[in-house]
Tab-separated table of C-alpha atoms and ligand atoms in Angstrom:
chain	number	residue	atom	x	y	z
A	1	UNK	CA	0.000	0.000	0.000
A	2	UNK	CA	1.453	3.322	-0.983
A	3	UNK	CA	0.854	6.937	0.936
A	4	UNK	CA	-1.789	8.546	-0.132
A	5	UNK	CA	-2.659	11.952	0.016
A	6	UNK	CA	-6.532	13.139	-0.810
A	7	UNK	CA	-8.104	16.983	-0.144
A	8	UNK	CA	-11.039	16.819	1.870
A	9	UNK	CA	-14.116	19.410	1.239
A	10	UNK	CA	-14.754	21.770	2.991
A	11	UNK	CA	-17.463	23.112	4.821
A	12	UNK	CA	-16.442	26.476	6.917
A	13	UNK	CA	-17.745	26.449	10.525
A	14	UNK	CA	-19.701	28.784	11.949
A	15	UNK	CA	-18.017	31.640	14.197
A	16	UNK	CA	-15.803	29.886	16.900
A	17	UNK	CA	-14.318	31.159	19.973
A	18	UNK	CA	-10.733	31.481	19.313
A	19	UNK	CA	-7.975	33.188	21.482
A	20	UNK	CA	-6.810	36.399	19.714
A	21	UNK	CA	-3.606	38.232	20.290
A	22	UNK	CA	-4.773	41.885	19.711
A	23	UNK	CA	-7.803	41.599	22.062
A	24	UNK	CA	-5.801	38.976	24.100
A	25	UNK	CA	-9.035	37.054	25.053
A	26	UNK	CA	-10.847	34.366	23.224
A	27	UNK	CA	-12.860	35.978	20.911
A	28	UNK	CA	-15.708	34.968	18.081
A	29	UNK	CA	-13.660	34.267	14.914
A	30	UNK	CA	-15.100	33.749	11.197
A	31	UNK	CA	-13.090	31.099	9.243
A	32	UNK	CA	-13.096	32.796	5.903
A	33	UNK	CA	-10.891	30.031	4.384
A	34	UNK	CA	-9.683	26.515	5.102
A	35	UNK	CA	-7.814	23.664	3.129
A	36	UNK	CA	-8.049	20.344	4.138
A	37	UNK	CA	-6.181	16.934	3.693
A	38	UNK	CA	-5.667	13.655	4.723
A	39	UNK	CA	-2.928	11.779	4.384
A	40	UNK	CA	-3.091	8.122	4.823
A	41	UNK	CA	0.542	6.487	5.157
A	42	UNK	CA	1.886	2.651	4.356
A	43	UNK	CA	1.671	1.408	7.851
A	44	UNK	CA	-2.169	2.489	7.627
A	45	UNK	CA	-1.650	5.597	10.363
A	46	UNK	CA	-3.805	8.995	9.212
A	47	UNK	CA	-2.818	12.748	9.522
A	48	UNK	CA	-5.893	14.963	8.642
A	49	UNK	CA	-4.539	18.855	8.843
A	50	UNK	CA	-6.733	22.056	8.302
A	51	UNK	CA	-5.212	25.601	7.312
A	52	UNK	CA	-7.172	28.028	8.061
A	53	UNK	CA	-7.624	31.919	7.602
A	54	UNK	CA	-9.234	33.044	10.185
A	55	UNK	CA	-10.488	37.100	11.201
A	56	UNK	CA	-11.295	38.592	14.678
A	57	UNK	CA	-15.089	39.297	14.757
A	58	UNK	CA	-14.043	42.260	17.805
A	59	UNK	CA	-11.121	44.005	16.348
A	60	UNK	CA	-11.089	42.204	12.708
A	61	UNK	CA	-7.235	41.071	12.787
A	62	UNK	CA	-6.999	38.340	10.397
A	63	UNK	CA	-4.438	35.594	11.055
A	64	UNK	CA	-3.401	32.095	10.447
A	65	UNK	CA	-4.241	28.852	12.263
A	66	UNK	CA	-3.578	25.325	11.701
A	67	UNK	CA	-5.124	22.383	13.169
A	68	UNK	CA	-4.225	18.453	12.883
A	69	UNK	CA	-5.291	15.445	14.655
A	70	UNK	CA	-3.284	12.327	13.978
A	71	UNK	CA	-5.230	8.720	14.550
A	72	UNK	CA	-4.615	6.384	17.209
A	73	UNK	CA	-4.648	8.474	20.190
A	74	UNK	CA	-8.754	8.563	21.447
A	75	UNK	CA	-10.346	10.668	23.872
A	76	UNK	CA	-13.904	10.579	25.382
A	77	UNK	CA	-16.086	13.962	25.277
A	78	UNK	CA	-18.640	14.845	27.635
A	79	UNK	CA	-21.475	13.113	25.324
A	80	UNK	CA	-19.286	9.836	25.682
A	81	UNK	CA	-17.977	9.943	21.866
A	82	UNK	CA	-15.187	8.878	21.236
A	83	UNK	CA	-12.715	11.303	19.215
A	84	UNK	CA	-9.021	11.986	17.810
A	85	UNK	CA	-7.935	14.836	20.040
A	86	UNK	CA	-7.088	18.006	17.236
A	87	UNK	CA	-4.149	20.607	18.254
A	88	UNK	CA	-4.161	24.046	17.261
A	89	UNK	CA	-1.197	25.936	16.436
A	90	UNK	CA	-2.027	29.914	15.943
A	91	UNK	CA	-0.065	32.270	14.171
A	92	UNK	CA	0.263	36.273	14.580
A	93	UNK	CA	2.301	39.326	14.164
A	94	UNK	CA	3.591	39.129	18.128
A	95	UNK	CA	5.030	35.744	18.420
A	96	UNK	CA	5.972	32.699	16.060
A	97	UNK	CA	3.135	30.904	16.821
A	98	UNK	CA	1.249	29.341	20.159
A	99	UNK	CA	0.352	25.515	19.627
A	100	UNK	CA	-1.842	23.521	22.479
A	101	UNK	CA	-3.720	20.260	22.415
A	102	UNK	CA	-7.782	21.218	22.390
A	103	UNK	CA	-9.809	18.993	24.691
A	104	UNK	CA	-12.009	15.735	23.457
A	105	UNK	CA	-15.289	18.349	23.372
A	106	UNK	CA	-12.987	21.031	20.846
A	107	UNK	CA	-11.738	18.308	19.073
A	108	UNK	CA	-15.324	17.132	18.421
A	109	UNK	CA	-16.514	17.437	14.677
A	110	UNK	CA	-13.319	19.442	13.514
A	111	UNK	CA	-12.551	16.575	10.936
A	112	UNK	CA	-15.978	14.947	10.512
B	1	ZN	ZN1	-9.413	40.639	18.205
């Protein structure tokens, strides 16, 4: 079996609470772009990654985030589904970027 690399559609969410750096809060963000893709290697393991324009609904300061969520590594949410936990890197003007791990319940649906 060879890798195998496919781009997924797309289907923007709706505004999400998303930590920005010029408000420095978590604030409602529109996703006005996103490219998807999964790859699927040899040994069977998947990498699904989303890039993602995103723009400040408060102080409109667009920047870049990117999320991925490798398979394998399950986590329960609170409705007792069972999901690939998704981490988020941001990008902005002030610092490189900030990357954490979003819980089972944020990770829910991002790759659906
Ligand atoms: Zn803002």
């Amino acid at each position: 079996m060879k890798t195998t690399k496919e781009v997924l559609k797309t289907n923007l969410p709706a505004v999400q609470l998303i930590h920005c750096d010029s408000c420095e809060k978590s604030t409602g963000h529109k996703v006005v772009a996103s490219h998807e893709a999964r790859t699927v290697f040899e040994n069977d393991d998947r990498l699904e990654i989303a890039m993602q324009i995103i723009r400040c609904e408060t102080c409109e300061t667009v920047s870049f985030r990117e999320l991925y969520a490798s398979r394998g590594f399950h986590e329960e949410n609170s409705k007792g589904v069972w999901v690939d936990p998704v981490t988020e890197r941001l990008y902005s003007r002030t610092e490189i970027a900030t990357t954490r791990r979003l819980s089972a319940d944020e990770s829910t649906g991002i790759f659906d």
